[in-house]
Amino acid sequence: MATFQSLPGFREFYPDDQVRRKHLFDLWRRTAHAFGFAEYDAPVLEPLDLYKAKSGEEIEGQLFSFTDKGGREVALRPEMTPTVCRLVGARASALKRPIKWFSIAEFYRYERMQKGRGRCFTQLNADIFGEPGPEAEIELIAMLTQCLTAFGLTEQDFYVRLSDRNLWCYYLAALGLDEPRTRAVLTAVDRHEKYGDEAFQGYTDQFGPIDAEVKAKVLAFLQVKSLAALEATLAPLGSEPITARLADWRKLLGGLQAMGLSRFIEVDLGVVRGLAYYTGFVFEAFDRKGELRALAGGGRYDDLVEKLGGPALPAVGFAIGDMTFALLLEQRGLMPAFAQAADVYCVIGGPAARAAAFADIQTLRATGRRVDYPMKDVGFGKQFKLAADSGAKLALIYGDDEVAKGTVKIRDLNDRAEHEVPRDHVTAVVRDFFTAS
Ligand code: HAM
């Protein structure tokens, strides 16, 4: 008989996996709340047009798309950014600024599978709308950093590479490049780390070989690793937009320094981000050892809300993926071992005892205790084994004699100490036990 397996790149979460995943989401959510972000959600299936020419060629080529029964061209969402722009754009005038929103949701991309990359993954997305200055970037990079440090990761484990598409555009304009050539150079920069010199092939195909002096200046810009080096490289160009932009850089790095985060940040003009909509600062988080693909990525996208039919609204945000992140936590031994244990296990005698136990079980569960019991009548020996296996700290013993007397025996499963209490004290005794332990 044929066996049915999940599709390649789609993950299944058995309870032991799900509890670890939930751990990530719980801490991410707590961090987002600490930064004053409000949670939203949105549809998994969207009109295909939402991504066409907005997300960029790479993502467009990876879409899970089809025509629905109503003849609509639709796609499973590959990212949240266009969707959140639509949501915010539709109510922009009613929303209090700055708008700070986050979501934890699943995304779908038909990617070549590799370590840390699947076809279905979860991201935490955090975005700020309505703030044009680098104050928004400070807030988001601080939150991104805390989303990682909250798990015990340090500057020895990860860093955030910070770059700027605006500065690239001003720099290339000052070198005499027009807009199409600037775009082609940025594509080459995006690919340079992976493909080296070959990255310029696209430029050559479009415009002929790149001017040797321009290329040397592009490669020199890639070597810039500090604000001081950035200033030294750009000052001689005497360009007004560059001077204004450097003030933004100082504000951004100054804010991050004041938050005590400089140790996580590296100036690195090699990051330009593949997505088509970014317009300013861009950043990506990586593991220090360089063994994994990006942990997170984001940047400013000031035109997208308007392009999607909303008002002109500045925006900046980032997303962390769960796959690379979980791998990094495992590698560093920072993924806790989770035991899914009951608090209380009930050991039960005959039918009258079962009826009494059921009533108390429901009362205890209503107080939030995790209470378990054997579904079938089995001997006491077997039930004590089940109690031990359940991981419970306490056993409540509903023997026929005790129930007839209106009492219950309580056994501490750790030291086996046992005492008998009136049944109507059970809830209070259990509560006191867990408060004390
Ligand atoms: P992105 O760089 O495409 O940005 O994805 C962000 C993160 O999602 C990546 O760094 C990675 O951890 C995870 N990720 C992406 N693709 C996969 C995959 N196939 N398998 C596993 N993990 C993956 C965006 O998606 C932007 N929309 C982020 C953003 C939000 N920009 C502004 N706001």
Tab-separated table of C-alpha atoms and ligand atoms in Angstrom:
chain	number	residue	atom	x	y	z
A	1	MET	CA	0.000	0.000	0.000
A	2	ALA	CA	1.205	3.490	-0.780
A	3	THR	CA	2.428	5.419	2.237
A	4	PHE	CA	1.684	9.107	2.363
A	5	GLN	CA	4.514	11.390	3.305
A	6	SER	CA	4.628	15.102	3.844
A	7	LEU	CA	5.766	17.169	0.870
A	8	PRO	CA	9.504	17.863	0.573
A	9	GLY	CA	10.479	20.883	2.637
A	10	PHE	CA	7.302	20.819	4.741
A	11	ARG	CA	7.775	20.040	8.391
A	12	GLU	CA	5.696	18.045	10.831
A	13	PHE	CA	5.797	18.871	14.506
A	14	TYR	CA	5.433	15.966	16.881
A	15	PRO	CA	4.721	17.130	20.448
A	16	ASP	CA	8.437	17.109	21.404
A	17	ASP	CA	9.217	19.365	18.419
A	18	GLN	CA	6.197	21.563	18.927
A	19	VAL	CA	7.137	22.352	22.521
A	20	ARG	CA	10.560	23.592	21.370
A	21	ARG	CA	9.007	25.688	18.618
A	22	LYS	CA	6.564	27.156	21.093
A	23	HIS	CA	9.494	28.123	23.309
A	24	LEU	CA	10.859	30.291	20.459
A	25	PHE	CA	7.499	31.896	19.802
A	26	ASP	CA	6.828	32.553	23.506
A	27	LEU	CA	10.115	34.427	23.992
A	28	TRP	CA	9.792	36.313	20.696
A	29	ARG	CA	6.268	37.345	21.626
A	30	ARG	CA	7.363	38.447	25.098
A	31	THR	CA	10.190	40.501	23.560
A	32	ALA	CA	7.827	42.138	21.037
A	33	HIS	CA	5.492	43.091	23.875
A	34	ALA	CA	8.377	44.510	25.885
A	35	PHE	CA	9.152	46.809	22.932
A	36	GLY	CA	5.511	47.928	22.709
A	37	PHE	CA	4.597	46.091	19.498
A	38	ALA	CA	1.006	44.979	18.908
A	39	GLU	CA	0.243	41.579	17.347
A	40	TYR	CA	-1.741	41.097	14.117
A	41	ASP	CA	-2.416	38.230	11.705
A	42	ALA	CA	-3.508	37.958	8.069
A	43	PRO	CA	-4.441	35.408	5.372
A	44	VAL	CA	-2.109	32.644	4.244
A	45	LEU	CA	-3.450	32.818	0.692
A	46	GLU	CA	-3.156	36.141	-1.132
A	47	PRO	CA	-3.701	37.526	-4.632
A	48	LEU	CA	-0.641	36.709	-6.753
A	49	ASP	CA	-0.371	40.362	-7.802
A	50	LEU	CA	0.557	41.344	-4.263
A	51	TYR	CA	4.004	39.845	-4.831
A	52	LYS	CA	4.505	40.382	-8.544
A	53	ALA	CA	7.145	43.037	-9.121
A	54	LYS	CA	7.039	44.006	-5.429
A	55	SER	CA	8.974	41.325	-3.650
A	56	GLY	CA	11.582	40.879	-6.383
A	57	GLU	CA	12.506	38.243	-8.938
A	58	GLU	CA	13.969	35.768	-6.470
A	59	ILE	CA	10.829	35.413	-4.362
A	60	GLU	CA	8.570	35.609	-7.404
A	61	GLY	CA	10.326	32.555	-8.825
A	62	GLN	CA	9.712	30.671	-5.567
A	63	LEU	CA	5.985	31.261	-5.200
A	64	PHE	CA	3.535	28.455	-4.570
A	65	SER	CA	0.861	29.859	-6.873
A	66	PHE	CA	-2.219	28.529	-8.610
A	67	THR	CA	-5.590	29.526	-10.006
A	68	ASP	CA	-8.424	29.041	-7.524
A	69	LYS	CA	-11.888	27.715	-8.379
A	70	GLY	CA	-13.100	31.266	-8.958
A	71	GLY	CA	-10.397	31.793	-11.594
A	72	ARG	CA	-8.272	34.041	-9.316
A	73	GLU	CA	-4.487	33.914	-9.513
A	74	VAL	CA	-3.409	33.279	-5.925
A	75	ALA	CA	-0.230	32.499	-4.002
A	76	LEU	CA	0.660	31.146	-0.583
A	77	ARG	CA	2.359	34.042	1.198
A	78	PRO	CA	6.161	33.925	0.830
A	79	GLU	CA	6.608	36.856	3.244
A	80	MET	CA	4.528	39.243	5.344
A	81	THR	CA	5.750	42.642	4.190
A	82	PRO	CA	3.311	43.331	1.278
A	83	THR	CA	0.416	42.035	3.382
A	84	VAL	CA	1.182	44.194	6.412
A	85	CYS	CA	1.569	47.212	4.099
A	86	ARG	CA	-1.920	46.555	2.772
A	87	LEU	CA	-3.368	46.223	6.286
A	88	VAL	CA	-1.723	49.383	7.587
A	89	GLY	CA	-2.393	51.307	4.356
A	90	ALA	CA	-6.123	50.578	4.549
A	91	ARG	CA	-6.436	52.120	8.044
A	92	ALA	CA	-3.448	54.446	8.101
A	93	SER	CA	-5.377	57.576	9.037
A	94	ALA	CA	-7.024	55.879	12.036
A	95	LEU	CA	-3.879	54.288	13.472
A	96	LYS	CA	-1.830	55.980	16.177
A	97	ARG	CA	1.741	56.729	15.031
A	98	PRO	CA	4.258	55.317	15.114
A	99	ILE	CA	2.545	52.061	14.245
A	100	LYS	CA	4.529	49.196	15.817
A	101	TRP	CA	3.197	45.809	14.791
A	102	PHE	CA	4.435	42.223	14.927
A	103	SER	CA	3.257	38.778	13.862
A	104	ILE	CA	4.443	35.184	14.134
A	105	ALA	CA	3.305	33.309	11.057
A	106	GLU	CA	4.123	30.606	8.528
A	107	PHE	CA	5.458	31.293	5.007
A	108	TYR	CA	5.960	29.267	1.853
A	109	ARG	CA	8.758	29.460	-0.715
A	110	TYR	CA	9.654	26.814	-3.268
A	111	GLU	CA	13.368	26.948	-2.438
A	112	ARG	CA	16.169	24.498	-2.986
A	113	MET	CA	16.297	22.764	0.364
A	114	GLN	CA	19.396	23.010	2.509
A	115	LYS	CA	20.397	23.259	6.142
A	116	GLY	CA	18.187	25.893	7.730
A	117	ARG	CA	16.120	26.416	4.570
A	118	GLY	CA	12.798	24.763	3.861
A	119	ARG	CA	9.727	25.406	1.781
A	120	CYS	CA	7.598	26.195	4.777
A	121	PHE	CA	8.991	28.167	7.705
A	122	THR	CA	7.885	30.549	10.415
A	123	GLN	CA	8.990	34.139	10.822
A	124	LEU	CA	8.600	36.747	13.501
A	125	ASN	CA	7.925	39.971	11.566
A	126	ALA	CA	8.252	43.332	13.309
A	127	ASP	CA	7.625	46.592	11.490
A	128	ILE	CA	7.307	50.281	12.326
A	129	PHE	CA	5.215	52.576	10.117
A	130	GLY	CA	5.093	56.353	10.161
A	131	GLU	CA	8.612	57.133	11.385
A	132	PRO	CA	10.932	58.445	8.649
A	133	GLY	CA	14.085	58.873	10.765
A	134	PRO	CA	16.669	56.345	12.017
A	135	GLU	CA	14.873	56.263	15.400
A	136	ALA	CA	12.756	53.445	13.911
A	137	GLU	CA	15.850	51.495	12.868
A	138	ILE	CA	17.302	51.900	16.389
A	139	GLU	CA	14.139	50.424	17.898
A	140	LEU	CA	14.002	47.513	15.440
A	141	ILE	CA	17.674	46.583	15.573
A	142	ALA	CA	17.454	46.709	19.382
A	143	MET	CA	14.435	44.421	19.274
A	144	LEU	CA	16.096	42.053	16.799
A	145	THR	CA	19.103	41.826	19.116
A	146	GLN	CA	16.929	41.150	22.162
A	147	CYS	CA	15.011	38.450	20.268
A	148	LEU	CA	18.344	36.591	20.120
A	149	THR	CA	19.873	37.506	23.483
A	150	ALA	CA	16.636	36.521	25.257
A	151	PHE	CA	17.691	32.908	24.582
A	152	GLY	CA	21.174	33.336	26.009
A	153	LEU	CA	22.925	34.077	22.703
A	154	THR	CA	25.718	36.646	22.995
A	155	GLU	CA	27.905	38.744	20.710
A	156	GLN	CA	30.104	35.672	20.433
A	157	ASP	CA	27.227	33.832	18.749
A	158	PHE	CA	25.754	36.377	16.337
A	159	TYR	CA	26.136	39.841	14.865
A	160	VAL	CA	24.084	42.262	12.827
A	161	ARG	CA	25.503	43.542	9.542
A	162	LEU	CA	24.337	47.060	8.803
A	163	SER	CA	24.302	48.662	5.387
A	164	ASP	CA	22.499	51.361	3.443
A	165	ARG	CA	21.004	51.268	-0.037
A	166	ASN	CA	20.702	55.078	-0.049
A	167	LEU	CA	24.372	55.544	0.589
A	168	TRP	CA	25.158	53.115	-2.225
A	169	CYS	CA	22.899	55.074	-4.592
A	170	TYR	CA	24.461	58.438	-3.620
A	171	TYR	CA	27.955	56.949	-3.882
A	172	LEU	CA	27.357	55.424	-7.305
A	173	ALA	CA	25.684	58.650	-8.510
A	174	ALA	CA	28.748	60.576	-7.354
A	175	LEU	CA	30.834	58.136	-9.426
A	176	GLY	CA	28.698	59.049	-12.440
A	177	LEU	CA	26.389	56.018	-12.690
A	178	ASP	CA	22.774	56.430	-13.834
A	179	GLU	CA	19.852	54.606	-12.199
A	180	PRO	CA	19.815	51.410	-14.325
A	181	ARG	CA	23.573	50.992	-13.894
A	182	THR	CA	23.241	51.630	-10.145
A	183	ARG	CA	20.629	48.892	-9.930
A	184	ALA	CA	22.888	46.468	-11.830
A	185	VAL	CA	25.825	47.266	-9.530
A	186	LEU	CA	23.645	46.672	-6.446
A	187	THR	CA	22.659	43.269	-7.840
A	188	ALA	CA	26.375	42.516	-8.316
A	189	VAL	CA	27.101	43.648	-4.729
A	190	ASP	CA	24.329	41.362	-3.446
A	191	ARG	CA	25.939	38.406	-5.243
A	192	HIS	CA	29.569	39.347	-4.730
A	193	GLU	CA	30.141	37.488	-1.465
A	194	LYS	CA	28.942	34.237	-3.042
A	195	TYR	CA	30.165	34.519	-6.634
A	196	GLY	CA	33.137	36.918	-6.468
A	197	ASP	CA	33.989	38.614	-9.776
A	198	GLU	CA	31.341	36.628	-11.653
A	199	ALA	CA	28.746	38.721	-9.844
A	200	PHE	CA	29.410	41.554	-12.329
A	201	GLN	CA	28.428	39.369	-15.310
A	202	GLY	CA	24.833	40.672	-15.229
A	203	TYR	CA	26.136	44.239	-15.435
A	204	THR	CA	28.440	43.331	-18.336
A	205	ASP	CA	25.574	41.633	-20.200
A	206	GLN	CA	23.453	44.773	-19.905
A	207	PHE	CA	25.939	47.612	-20.276
A	208	GLY	CA	29.262	46.096	-21.363
A	209	PRO	CA	32.281	45.711	-19.044
A	210	ILE	CA	32.161	47.942	-15.991
A	211	ASP	CA	34.631	50.826	-15.919
A	212	ALA	CA	37.749	49.595	-14.077
A	213	GLU	CA	37.938	52.662	-11.814
A	214	VAL	CA	34.244	52.403	-10.853
A	215	LYS	CA	34.677	48.704	-10.117
A	216	ALA	CA	37.728	49.390	-7.951
A	217	LYS	CA	35.722	51.993	-5.998
A	218	VAL	CA	32.809	49.560	-5.572
A	219	LEU	CA	35.174	46.886	-4.261
A	220	ALA	CA	36.846	49.439	-1.961
A	221	PHE	CA	33.408	50.418	-0.572
A	222	LEU	CA	32.796	46.742	0.241
A	223	GLN	CA	35.858	46.828	2.494
A	224	VAL	CA	34.458	49.637	4.660
A	225	LYS	CA	33.830	48.271	8.163
A	226	SER	CA	33.350	51.327	10.377
A	227	LEU	CA	31.703	54.716	10.482
A	228	ALA	CA	35.131	56.377	10.495
A	229	ALA	CA	36.144	54.498	7.329
A	230	LEU	CA	32.806	55.375	5.768
A	231	GLU	CA	33.329	59.059	6.506
A	232	ALA	CA	36.904	58.946	5.223
A	233	THR	CA	35.841	57.281	1.949
A	234	LEU	CA	32.912	59.595	1.317
A	235	ALA	CA	34.109	63.024	2.517
A	236	PRO	CA	36.282	63.706	-0.566
A	237	LEU	CA	33.228	63.312	-2.817
A	238	GLY	CA	31.703	66.485	-1.281
A	239	SER	CA	28.162	65.320	-2.080
A	240	GLU	CA	25.328	66.995	-0.171
A	241	PRO	CA	23.017	63.958	0.099
A	242	ILE	CA	25.976	61.920	1.341
A	243	THR	CA	26.752	64.491	4.053
A	244	ALA	CA	23.093	64.437	5.199
A	245	ARG	CA	23.039	60.664	5.118
A	246	LEU	CA	26.160	60.383	7.244
A	247	ALA	CA	24.286	62.343	9.927
A	248	ASP	CA	21.619	59.581	9.892
A	249	TRP	CA	24.365	56.990	10.259
A	250	ARG	CA	25.781	58.819	13.269
A	251	LYS	CA	22.327	59.021	14.846
A	252	LEU	CA	21.646	55.320	14.246
A	253	LEU	CA	24.984	54.068	15.527
A	254	GLY	CA	24.888	56.566	18.421
A	255	GLY	CA	21.440	55.316	19.487
A	256	LEU	CA	22.527	51.695	19.334
A	257	GLN	CA	25.654	52.537	21.312
A	258	ALA	CA	23.561	54.270	23.988
A	259	MET	CA	21.500	51.094	24.241
A	260	GLY	CA	24.691	49.135	24.833
A	261	LEU	CA	24.404	47.236	21.565
A	262	SER	CA	27.519	48.310	19.629
A	263	ARG	CA	29.159	44.952	20.222
A	264	PHE	CA	26.529	43.279	18.053
A	265	ILE	CA	26.727	45.698	15.113
A	266	GLU	CA	29.094	45.640	12.141
A	267	VAL	CA	29.099	48.198	9.379
A	268	ASP	CA	29.153	46.113	6.195
A	269	LEU	CA	28.243	47.592	2.834
A	270	GLY	CA	28.217	44.079	1.351
A	271	VAL	CA	24.595	43.707	2.483
A	272	VAL	CA	22.091	45.206	0.037
A	273	ARG	CA	19.270	42.604	0.396
A	274	GLY	CA	17.701	40.766	-2.519
A	275	LEU	CA	14.148	41.990	-1.954
A	276	ALA	CA	13.121	44.708	-4.397
A	277	TYR	CA	11.369	47.153	-2.091
A	278	TYR	CA	14.133	48.309	0.268
A	279	THR	CA	14.949	52.010	0.132
A	280	GLY	CA	17.382	52.864	2.943
A	281	PHE	CA	19.163	51.160	5.815
A	282	VAL	CA	19.235	47.384	5.460
A	283	PHE	CA	20.494	44.813	7.955
A	284	GLU	CA	20.949	41.081	8.395
A	285	ALA	CA	21.834	38.926	11.406
A	286	PHE	CA	24.282	36.027	11.044
A	287	ASP	CA	25.917	33.483	13.305
A	288	ARG	CA	29.502	34.485	14.116
A	289	LYS	CA	30.982	31.231	12.900
A	290	GLY	CA	29.467	31.828	9.465
A	291	GLU	CA	28.179	28.263	9.293
A	292	LEU	CA	24.509	29.050	8.850
A	293	ARG	CA	22.454	31.061	6.425
A	294	ALA	CA	21.003	34.379	7.594
A	295	LEU	CA	19.128	34.350	10.900
A	296	ALA	CA	17.165	37.507	10.165
A	297	GLY	CA	16.906	40.301	7.654
A	298	GLY	CA	15.190	43.615	7.264
A	299	GLY	CA	15.371	47.228	6.264
A	300	ARG	CA	13.505	50.362	5.300
A	301	TYR	CA	10.867	50.314	2.570
A	302	ASP	CA	9.389	53.803	2.385
A	303	ASP	CA	7.558	53.364	-0.959
A	304	LEU	CA	5.762	50.070	-0.547
A	305	VAL	CA	2.606	51.137	1.307
A	306	GLU	CA	1.905	53.710	-1.409
A	307	LYS	CA	2.779	51.270	-4.230
A	308	LEU	CA	0.165	48.921	-2.813
A	309	GLY	CA	-2.564	51.555	-2.910
A	310	GLY	CA	-2.169	53.151	0.534
A	311	PRO	CA	-0.942	56.624	1.503
A	312	ALA	CA	2.740	57.582	1.441
A	313	LEU	CA	3.958	56.081	4.705
A	314	PRO	CA	7.558	55.464	5.751
A	315	ALA	CA	8.211	51.940	6.980
A	316	VAL	CA	10.986	49.748	8.302
A	317	GLY	CA	10.998	46.214	9.634
A	318	PHE	CA	12.682	42.844	9.894
A	319	ALA	CA	11.900	39.147	10.051
A	320	ILE	CA	13.615	36.321	11.964
A	321	GLY	CA	13.135	32.785	10.670
A	322	ASP	CA	12.661	29.855	13.050
A	323	MET	CA	14.784	27.287	11.188
A	324	THR	CA	18.294	28.772	11.276
A	325	PHE	CA	17.512	30.156	14.697
A	326	ALA	CA	16.616	26.742	16.174
A	327	LEU	CA	19.782	25.262	14.608
A	328	LEU	CA	21.918	27.944	16.263
A	329	LEU	CA	20.286	27.362	19.659
A	330	GLU	CA	20.885	23.594	19.334
A	331	GLN	CA	24.519	24.143	18.310
A	332	ARG	CA	25.144	26.369	21.320
A	333	GLY	CA	23.321	24.044	23.724
A	334	LEU	CA	20.740	26.751	24.430
A	335	MET	CA	17.622	24.789	23.538
A	336	PRO	CA	16.207	23.631	26.879
A	337	ALA	CA	15.080	20.031	27.372
A	338	PHE	CA	11.353	20.150	27.791
A	339	ALA	CA	9.537	17.483	29.767
A	340	GLN	CA	5.817	17.372	29.144
A	341	ALA	CA	4.793	16.191	32.592
A	342	ALA	CA	1.535	16.074	34.496
A	343	ASP	CA	1.376	17.805	37.892
A	344	VAL	CA	-0.903	15.277	39.532
A	345	TYR	CA	-1.727	11.646	38.703
A	346	CYS	CA	-4.802	9.944	40.209
A	347	VAL	CA	-4.663	6.307	41.249
A	348	ILE	CA	-8.219	5.014	41.417
A	349	GLY	CA	-10.071	1.992	42.921
A	350	GLY	CA	-13.575	0.720	42.026
A	351	PRO	CA	-16.549	2.532	40.384
A	352	ALA	CA	-17.478	4.638	43.449
A	353	ALA	CA	-13.872	5.742	43.806
A	354	ARG	CA	-13.753	6.590	40.084
A	355	ALA	CA	-16.840	8.806	40.411
A	356	ALA	CA	-15.304	10.670	43.361
A	357	ALA	CA	-11.956	11.017	41.551
A	358	PHE	CA	-13.640	12.399	38.413
A	359	ALA	CA	-15.319	15.156	40.402
A	360	ASP	CA	-12.005	16.205	42.031
A	361	ILE	CA	-10.069	15.892	38.766
A	362	GLN	CA	-12.389	18.405	37.132
A	363	THR	CA	-12.091	20.806	40.084
A	364	LEU	CA	-8.295	20.600	40.025
A	365	ARG	CA	-8.111	21.061	36.249
A	366	ALA	CA	-10.282	24.148	36.545
A	367	THR	CA	-7.588	25.637	38.812
A	368	GLY	CA	-5.059	25.131	35.993
A	369	ARG	CA	-3.348	21.958	37.314
A	370	ARG	CA	-2.328	19.316	34.781
A	371	VAL	CA	-4.084	16.211	36.062
A	372	ASP	CA	-4.022	12.764	34.488
A	373	TYR	CA	-5.480	9.334	35.359
A	374	PRO	CA	-5.747	5.853	33.782
A	375	MET	CA	-8.574	5.623	31.257
A	376	LYS	CA	-9.138	1.923	32.009
A	377	ASP	CA	-9.474	0.093	35.326
A	378	VAL	CA	-6.072	-1.454	36.015
A	379	GLY	CA	-4.437	-2.747	39.188
A	380	PHE	CA	-2.829	-0.360	41.704
A	381	GLY	CA	0.704	-1.597	40.871
A	382	LYS	CA	0.262	-0.704	37.202
A	383	GLN	CA	-1.315	2.630	38.133
A	384	PHE	CA	1.671	3.623	40.293
A	385	LYS	CA	3.956	2.834	37.374
A	386	LEU	CA	1.788	5.039	35.141
A	387	ALA	CA	1.957	7.773	37.787
A	388	ALA	CA	5.771	7.600	37.821
A	389	ASP	CA	5.938	7.601	33.985
A	390	SER	CA	3.644	10.637	33.768
A	391	GLY	CA	6.294	12.792	35.450
A	392	ALA	CA	3.741	13.991	38.002
A	393	LYS	CA	5.014	15.275	41.338
A	394	LEU	CA	1.964	14.169	43.311
A	395	ALA	CA	-0.286	11.103	43.254
A	396	LEU	CA	-3.825	11.299	44.632
A	397	ILE	CA	-4.931	7.848	45.732
A	398	TYR	CA	-8.672	7.200	45.589
A	399	GLY	CA	-8.809	3.784	47.290
A	400	ASP	CA	-12.302	2.339	47.942
A	401	ASP	CA	-11.815	2.507	51.755
A	402	GLU	CA	-10.625	6.129	51.695
A	403	VAL	CA	-13.457	7.258	49.424
A	404	ALA	CA	-16.000	5.532	51.694
A	405	LYS	CA	-14.535	7.564	54.596
A	406	GLY	CA	-14.538	10.792	52.541
A	407	THR	CA	-10.731	11.001	52.410
A	408	VAL	CA	-7.927	10.795	49.828
A	409	LYS	CA	-4.285	9.778	50.224
A	410	ILE	CA	-1.711	12.181	48.843
A	411	ARG	CA	1.695	10.786	47.934
A	412	ASP	CA	4.727	12.909	47.143
A	413	LEU	CA	6.152	10.911	44.221
A	414	ASN	CA	9.613	12.229	44.921
A	415	ASP	CA	10.140	11.039	48.504
A	416	ARG	CA	7.069	8.750	48.630
A	417	ALA	CA	5.819	10.529	51.820
A	418	GLU	CA	2.096	9.935	52.090
A	419	HIS	CA	-0.699	11.445	54.159
A	420	GLU	CA	-4.466	11.281	54.213
A	421	VAL	CA	-6.680	14.375	53.896
A	422	PRO	CA	-10.442	14.982	53.801
A	423	ARG	CA	-11.618	15.081	50.189
A	424	ASP	CA	-12.873	18.639	50.465
A	425	HIS	CA	-9.312	19.770	51.365
A	426	VAL	CA	-7.739	18.253	48.261
A	427	THR	CA	-7.736	21.395	46.117
A	428	ALA	CA	-6.191	23.518	48.878
A	429	VAL	CA	-3.553	20.885	49.749
A	430	VAL	CA	-2.536	20.462	46.100
A	431	ARG	CA	-2.375	24.249	45.640
A	432	ASP	CA	-0.187	24.647	48.747
A	433	PHE	CA	2.120	21.841	47.613
A	434	PHE	CA	2.787	23.494	44.243
A	435	THR	CA	3.085	26.976	45.734
A	436	ALA	CA	5.729	25.695	48.133
A	437	SER	CA	7.663	23.630	45.545
B	1	HAM	P1	14.040	37.509	4.167
B	1	HAM	O1	15.484	37.880	4.282
B	1	HAM	O2	13.574	36.948	2.888
B	1	HAM	O3	13.225	38.819	4.540
B	1	HAM	O4	13.690	36.485	5.329
B	1	HAM	C1	13.967	36.776	6.682
B	1	HAM	C2	14.408	35.500	7.377
B	1	HAM	O5	13.441	34.473	7.177
B	1	HAM	C3	15.700	34.906	6.844
B	1	HAM	O6	16.825	35.545	7.414
B	1	HAM	C4	15.562	33.455	7.272
B	1	HAM	O7	15.897	33.299	8.648
B	1	HAM	C5	14.076	33.207	7.116
B	1	HAM	N1	13.823	32.523	5.833
B	1	HAM	C6	13.639	33.072	4.619
B	1	HAM	N2	13.449	32.116	3.689
B	1	HAM	C7	13.497	30.929	4.333
B	1	HAM	C8	13.364	29.553	3.954
B	1	HAM	N3	13.105	29.203	2.698
B	1	HAM	N4	13.480	28.592	4.908
B	1	HAM	C9	13.728	28.940	6.189
B	1	HAM	N5	13.856	30.213	6.617
B	1	HAM	C10	13.738	31.191	5.710
B	1	HAM	C11	11.856	38.909	4.476
B	1	HAM	O8	11.118	37.963	4.385
B	1	HAM	C12	11.343	40.320	4.660
B	1	HAM	N6	9.922	40.305	4.347
B	1	HAM	C13	11.635	40.780	6.066
B	1	HAM	C14	11.097	42.154	6.376
B	1	HAM	C15	10.098	42.447	7.256
B	1	HAM	N7	11.512	43.272	5.823
B	1	HAM	C16	10.793	44.271	6.323
B	1	HAM	N8	9.940	43.779	7.189
